[in-house]
Coordinates of C-alpha atoms in Angstrom, one line a residue:
X1 CA 0.0 0.0 0.0
X2 CA 1.2 3.5 -0.8
X3 CA 0.3 6.0 2.0
X4 CA 0.7 9.7 1.9
X5 CA 1.0 11.5 5.3
X6 CA 0.2 15.2 5.3
X7 CA 1.6 17.3 8.2
X8 CA 2.2 21.1 8.6
X9 CA 5.4 20.4 10.5
X10 CA 8.2 17.9 10.3
X11 CA 11.5 17.3 12.1
X12 CA 13.7 19.0 12.9
X13 CA 10.8 21.2 13.9
X14 CA 10.0 21.1 17.6
X15 CA 6.5 20.0 17.0
X16 CA 4.6 17.0 18.5
X17 CA 2.5 16.3 15.4
X18 CA 5.6 16.6 13.2
X19 CA 7.4 14.0 15.4
X20 CA 4.4 11.8 15.3
X21 CA 4.3 11.9 11.5
X22 CA 8.0 11.0 11.2
X23 CA 7.6 8.0 13.6
X24 CA 4.5 6.9 11.7
X25 CA 6.2 7.2 8.3
X26 CA 9.3 5.3 9.5
X27 CA 7.3 2.4 11.0
X28 CA 5.0 2.1 8.0
X29 CA 8.1 1.8 5.7
X30 CA 9.4 -0.9 8.0
X31 CA 6.1 -2.7 7.7
X32 CA 6.4 -2.8 3.9
X33 CA 4.5 0.3 2.8
X34 CA 5.5 2.9 0.3
X35 CA 5.3 6.2 2.2
X36 CA 5.3 9.8 0.9
X37 CA 5.2 12.7 3.4
X38 CA 3.7 15.9 2.2
X39 CA 4.8 18.8 4.5
X40 CA 6.3 22.3 4.7
X41 CA 9.2 23.3 2.5
X42 CA 12.7 23.7 3.7
X43 CA 15.1 21.4 5.5
X44 CA 13.4 18.2 6.6
X45 CA 14.7 15.1 8.2
X46 CA 14.9 12.0 6.0
X47 CA 12.5 9.0 6.4
X48 CA 14.6 5.9 5.7
X49 CA 13.1 4.3 2.7
X50 CA 10.4 7.0 2.3
X51 CA 10.0 10.2 0.4
X52 CA 9.5 13.7 1.8
X53 CA 7.8 16.3 -0.4
X54 CA 8.0 19.9 0.9
X55 CA 5.1 21.6 -0.9
X56 CA 3.5 23.7 1.8
X57 CA 4.5 27.3 2.8
X58 CA 3.2 28.2 6.3
X59 CA 3.6 31.9 5.4
X60 CA 1.1 31.3 2.5
X61 CA -1.7 29.1 3.9
X62 CA -3.4 29.0 0.5
X63 CA -0.4 27.0 -0.7
X64 CA -2.1 24.0 0.8
X65 CA -4.3 24.0 -2.3
X66 CA -1.2 23.0 -4.4
X67 CA -1.7 19.5 -3.0
X68 CA -4.4 18.9 -5.6
X69 CA -2.1 19.5 -8.6
X70 CA 0.7 17.6 -6.8
X71 CA -1.4 14.5 -6.5
X72 CA -2.6 14.8 -10.1
X73 CA 0.9 15.2 -11.6
X74 CA 2.5 12.4 -9.7
X75 CA 1.7 8.8 -8.7
X76 CA -1.0 9.4 -6.2
X77 CA -1.0 7.3 -3.0
X78 CA -3.7 4.8 -2.3
X79 CA -4.6 6.8 0.8
X80 CA -3.6 10.2 2.1
X81 CA -3.8 10.8 5.9
X82 CA -4.2 14.4 7.0
X83 CA -2.7 15.2 10.4
X84 CA -5.2 17.8 11.7
X85 CA -5.0 20.3 14.4
X86 CA -6.6 23.6 13.3
X87 CA -3.7 25.6 14.8
X88 CA -1.2 23.7 12.8
X89 CA -2.6 25.1 9.6
X90 CA -3.5 28.7 10.4
X91 CA -3.3 31.4 13.0
X92 CA -6.1 31.0 15.6
X93 CA -7.0 27.8 13.8
X94 CA -8.3 29.7 10.7
X95 CA -7.6 27.2 7.9
X96 CA -10.2 27.5 5.2
X97 CA -7.8 26.3 2.4
X98 CA -7.4 22.9 4.2
X99 CA -11.2 22.4 4.3
X100 CA -11.6 23.6 0.8
X101 CA -8.9 21.4 -0.7
X102 CA -10.0 18.4 1.2
X103 CA -13.5 18.8 -0.2
X104 CA -12.1 19.2 -3.7
X105 CA -10.1 16.1 -3.4
X106 CA -13.2 14.2 -2.4
X107 CA -15.2 15.4 -5.4
X108 CA -12.7 15.8 -8.3
X109 CA -12.3 12.3 -9.7
X110 CA -15.2 10.1 -8.6
X111 CA -14.2 6.5 -8.1
X112 CA -10.6 7.1 -9.3
X113 CA -9.8 9.7 -6.7
X114 CA -7.3 9.2 -3.9
X115 CA -8.8 7.9 -0.6
X116 CA -8.9 10.4 2.2
X117 CA -8.3 9.8 5.9
X118 CA -7.9 12.3 8.7
X119 CA -6.3 12.0 12.1
X120 CA -7.7 14.5 14.5
X121 CA -5.0 15.4 17.1
X122 CA -7.3 18.3 18.1
X123 CA -10.7 19.2 16.6
X124 CA -11.7 22.7 17.8
X125 CA -11.5 24.8 20.9
X126 CA -14.1 24.6 23.7
X127 CA -17.1 26.9 23.7
X128 CA -15.7 29.1 26.5
X129 CA -14.0 31.5 27.4
X130 CA -15.2 34.1 25.0
X131 CA -12.0 34.1 22.9
X132 CA -12.4 30.4 22.3
X133 CA -16.1 30.9 21.5
X134 CA -15.1 33.3 18.7
X135 CA -12.5 31.0 17.3
X136 CA -14.9 28.0 17.5
X137 CA -17.2 29.8 15.0
X138 CA -14.8 29.1 12.1
X139 CA -13.0 26.1 13.5
X140 CA -16.3 24.1 13.8
X141 CA -17.1 24.8 10.1
X142 CA -13.7 23.6 9.0
X143 CA -14.0 20.5 11.2
X144 CA -17.4 19.7 9.7
X145 CA -16.1 20.0 6.1
X146 CA -13.0 17.8 6.8
X147 CA -15.2 15.2 8.5
X148 CA -17.7 15.1 5.7
X149 CA -15.1 14.8 3.0
X150 CA -13.1 12.0 4.7
X151 CA -13.5 8.3 3.9
X152 CA -12.0 7.3 7.2
X153 CA -11.7 9.3 10.5
X154 CA -9.3 8.7 13.3
X155 CA -9.2 10.6 16.6
X156 CA -6.5 10.7 19.3
X157 CA -8.9 10.3 22.1
X158 CA -12.5 9.0 22.5
X159 CA -13.6 12.5 23.7
X160 CA -13.6 13.6 20.0
X161 CA -15.9 10.8 18.8
X162 CA -19.1 12.6 19.9
X163 CA -18.1 15.6 17.9
X164 CA -17.4 13.5 14.8
X165 CA -20.8 11.7 15.2
X166 CA -22.6 15.1 15.3
X167 CA -21.3 16.0 11.8
X168 CA -23.1 13.0 10.4
X169 CA -20.0 12.1 8.4
X170 CA -20.2 8.9 6.4
X171 CA -16.6 7.9 7.2
X172 CA -16.3 5.5 10.1
X173 CA -14.5 6.9 13.1
X174 CA -12.3 5.2 15.7
X175 CA -9.5 5.9 18.2
X176 CA -5.9 5.7 17.0
X177 CA -3.3 6.4 19.8
X178 CA -0.6 9.0 19.2
X179 CA 2.4 6.9 20.3
X180 CA 5.5 8.5 21.8
X181 CA 8.5 10.2 20.3
X182 CA 10.6 9.1 23.3
X183 CA 12.5 5.8 22.6
X184 CA 12.6 2.8 25.0
X185 CA 15.9 3.0 26.8
X186 CA 17.9 -0.2 26.9
X187 CA 19.6 0.5 30.2
X188 CA 18.5 -0.7 33.6
X189 CA 17.2 1.5 36.4
X190 CA 20.4 1.1 38.3
X191 CA 22.5 2.2 35.3
X192 CA 20.2 5.1 34.8
X193 CA 20.6 6.2 38.4
X194 CA 24.4 6.0 38.0
X195 CA 24.3 8.2 34.9
X196 CA 22.3 10.8 36.7
X197 CA 24.2 10.4 40.0
X198 CA 21.1 9.4 42.0
X199 CA 21.6 7.1 45.1
X200 CA 20.1 3.7 44.5
X201 CA 18.1 3.7 47.7
X202 CA 16.3 6.9 46.9
X203 CA 12.6 6.9 46.1
X204 CA 12.4 8.7 42.8
X205 CA 9.0 10.1 41.8
X206 CA 9.0 11.7 38.4
X207 CA 7.4 14.5 36.5
X208 CA 7.6 14.6 32.7
X209 CA 6.6 17.8 30.9
X210 CA 5.9 21.4 31.7
X211 CA 3.8 23.3 34.1
X212 CA 0.8 23.3 31.7
X213 CA -2.6 24.0 33.3
X214 CA -3.8 20.5 32.3
X215 CA -1.4 18.9 34.9
X216 CA -2.0 19.4 38.6
X217 CA 1.5 20.1 39.9
X218 CA 0.0 21.1 43.3
X219 CA -1.5 17.6 43.7
X220 CA 2.0 16.2 43.0
X221 CA 3.4 18.4 45.8
X222 CA 0.6 17.2 48.2
X223 CA 1.5 13.6 47.5
X224 CA 5.2 14.2 47.9
X225 CA 4.6 16.0 51.3
X226 CA 2.5 13.1 52.5
X227 CA 5.1 10.6 51.4
X228 CA 7.8 12.5 53.3
X229 CA 5.7 12.6 56.4
X230 CA 5.6 8.8 56.6
X231 CA 8.6 7.7 54.6
X232 CA 10.9 6.9 57.6
X233 CA 14.5 6.7 56.5
X234 CA 14.0 6.3 52.8
X235 CA 14.9 9.5 51.0
X236 CA 12.6 11.1 48.3
X237 CA 13.6 12.9 45.1
X238 CA 11.1 14.4 42.8
X239 CA 12.9 14.2 39.4
X240 CA 11.7 16.4 36.6
X241 CA 12.5 16.3 32.9
X242 CA 11.1 19.0 30.6
X243 CA 10.5 22.7 30.5
X244 CA 9.3 25.1 33.2
X245 CA 11.8 24.1 35.9
X246 CA 11.4 27.4 37.9
X247 CA 7.5 27.3 37.9
X248 CA 7.4 23.6 39.0
X249 CA 10.1 24.2 41.6
X250 CA 8.1 27.0 43.2
X251 CA 5.1 24.7 43.7
X252 CA 7.4 22.0 45.1
X253 CA 9.2 24.4 47.5
X254 CA 10.5 22.5 50.5
X255 CA 10.4 19.1 48.7
X256 CA 13.7 17.5 47.4
X257 CA 13.5 18.4 43.8
X258 CA 15.8 18.2 40.8
X259 CA 15.1 19.2 37.2
X260 CA 17.1 17.9 34.3
X261 CA 15.5 20.5 32.0
X262 CA 14.8 19.9 28.3
X263 CA 16.8 16.9 27.0
X264 CA 17.2 15.0 23.7
X265 CA 14.8 12.0 23.4
X266 CA 17.4 9.4 24.3
X267 CA 18.3 11.3 27.5
X268 CA 14.7 11.7 28.4
X269 CA 14.3 8.0 28.2
X270 CA 17.3 7.5 30.5
X271 CA 15.8 9.9 33.0
X272 CA 12.5 8.1 32.9
X273 CA 14.3 4.8 33.5
X274 CA 15.7 6.2 36.8
X275 CA 12.2 6.7 38.2
X276 CA 10.4 4.4 40.6
X277 CA 7.1 5.9 39.4
X278 CA 5.8 9.0 37.7
X279 CA 3.0 11.3 39.0
X280 CA 0.8 12.9 36.4
X281 CA -2.6 13.9 37.6
X282 CA -4.5 15.5 34.7
X283 CA -7.4 17.9 35.2
X284 CA -9.5 16.1 32.5
X285 CA -8.0 12.6 33.2
X286 CA -5.6 10.4 31.3
X287 CA -6.4 9.7 27.6
X288 CA -4.8 8.1 24.6
X289 CA -3.3 11.4 23.5
X290 CA -1.3 11.9 26.7
X291 CA 2.2 11.0 25.5
X292 CA 3.7 12.4 28.8
X293 CA 2.1 9.4 30.5
X294 CA 2.6 6.9 27.6
X295 CA 6.4 7.4 27.3
X296 CA 7.1 6.5 31.0
X297 CA 4.9 3.4 30.7
X298 CA 6.8 2.3 27.6
X299 CA 10.0 2.7 29.6
X300 CA 8.7 0.5 32.4
X301 CA 7.7 3.3 34.8
X302 CA 4.4 2.9 36.7
X303 CA 2.2 6.0 36.4
X304 CA -0.1 7.6 39.0
X305 CA -2.7 9.6 37.2
X306 CA -6.4 10.6 37.3
X307 CA -9.4 9.2 35.5
X308 CA -12.4 11.2 34.3
X309 CA -15.4 10.7 32.1
X310 CA -13.3 11.5 29.0
X311 CA -10.6 8.9 29.8
X312 CA -10.2 6.2 27.2
X313 CA -11.4 2.7 28.3
X314 CA -8.1 1.1 27.3
X315 CA -6.4 2.3 30.4
X316 CA -8.8 0.3 32.6
X317 CA -7.3 -2.9 31.1
X318 CA -3.9 -2.1 32.7
X319 CA -2.6 -4.0 35.7
X320 CA -3.3 -1.9 38.8
X321 CA 0.4 -2.1 39.8
X322 CA 1.3 -0.3 36.5
X323 CA -1.3 2.4 36.6
X324 CA -3.1 4.2 39.4
X325 CA -6.4 5.6 38.0
X326 CA -7.3 8.0 40.8
X327 CA -10.8 9.4 40.9
X328 CA -9.8 12.0 43.5
X329 CA -11.2 15.5 43.2
X330 CA -8.5 17.3 45.2
X331 CA -4.8 17.0 46.1
X332 CA -5.5 15.3 49.4
X333 CA -7.5 12.6 47.8
X334 CA -4.9 12.1 45.1
X335 CA -2.2 11.9 47.8
X336 CA -4.2 9.2 49.8
X337 CA -4.7 7.2 46.6
X338 CA -1.0 7.5 45.7
X339 CA 0.2 6.4 49.1
X340 CA -2.2 3.4 49.2
X341 CA -1.0 2.3 45.7
X342 CA 2.7 2.8 46.0
X343 CA 3.6 -0.1 48.3
X344 CA 2.2 -2.7 45.9
X345 CA 4.0 -1.4 42.8
X346 CA 7.5 -3.0 43.1
X347 CA 9.5 -4.4 40.2
X348 CA 6.4 -6.2 38.9
X349 CA 4.7 -2.8 38.4
X350 CA 7.4 -1.7 36.0
X351 CA 7.2 -4.9 34.0
X352 CA 3.4 -4.7 33.8
X353 CA 3.6 -1.0 32.8
X354 CA 5.9 -1.8 29.9
X355 CA 3.9 -4.8 28.8
X356 CA 0.7 -2.8 28.7
X357 CA 2.2 0.1 26.8
X358 CA 3.9 -2.1 24.2
X359 CA 0.6 -3.9 23.6
X360 CA -1.5 -0.7 23.2
X361 CA 0.9 2.2 22.3
X362 CA 3.9 0.8 20.3
X363 CA 4.5 2.3 16.9
X364 CA 4.3 -1.2 15.4
X365 CA 0.9 -1.7 16.9
X366 CA -0.4 1.7 15.9
X367 CA 0.6 1.1 12.3
X368 CA -0.9 -2.3 12.2
X369 CA -4.2 -0.9 13.4
X370 CA -4.0 2.0 10.9
X371 CA -3.4 -0.4 8.0
X372 CA -6.1 -2.8 9.1
X373 CA -8.6 0.0 9.3
X374 CA -7.7 1.5 5.9
X375 CA -7.7 -1.9 4.2
X376 CA -11.1 -2.7 5.6
X377 CA -12.8 0.6 4.7
X378 CA -15.5 0.5 2.1
X379 CA -14.6 3.1 -0.5
X380 CA -17.5 5.2 -1.6

């Protein structure tokens, strides 16, 4: 199968969707597919065995329309898969050319046209506050048009499925996890601690990512304080890897804290391997798009997080030692759940975490699911 992947960004850009597209392309090639990436012009990382076509100029959003002629002039893929976040394709998510071009590709050639799939990393902003409400007026229209024109629809989290259903699009919709751009480190926990000069007997609780409002750093601080109050002689270190060191450090004042800052992916993996567990309570709960929780699981690190109505059902299939799904509504409740969960984790928790993540979130598994869904789609 020849697959085209369309992304506004691509490595070496510091962009999550660009990274996702590179990993997806690489793995699809390894699984025997022909892959062409359609992305922005300029310097782009190579995809071993694949092609990268830099056709899009972010400074000229209308250049997305050049995709039509590009597909007509060359050997069109069997499927093209649009990586969609409205903000990727236009300021404030204003991307009329994407919706217009997608509709044109659907209607141009009848049965001979290229098949269209979309992967929604984001759909549109919420209805509130008022700035979001204004942006939603156009983002919702573009979302509707892209859904209607697509033969197959993928979403990064089940929370978007209701929105897709409301468009009455004919293309079937399902969840496709986003994977992780952090590799699986081959070193042991002991080796990782030696590299970062962390004493082996220390209890290392991790934080991965920045001080984004979606993550409750104050709840992490509450859990760490409760641990210190009952830990006895075992020392605690809250180890952070990612941006916003100062902001996180202020919330964790008085708690043993060390930040490694922003690191290359291989060093991030080594930092994760040094952790006994990772704390990541999300305001809206864990979901299949939370790579800051998926990357630790892949590296054998049990994760303490929160579950909400939007959380994807797949996480409930994980071993309880691998994943704490706290229903707490405040920091005290999360701390109680964390302290009750932690003693049962042990080495088996790390093994269970990695086994679960490899089953559900490996790039090989994601690509197999993608290919199976595309091959089974009735083309109308």
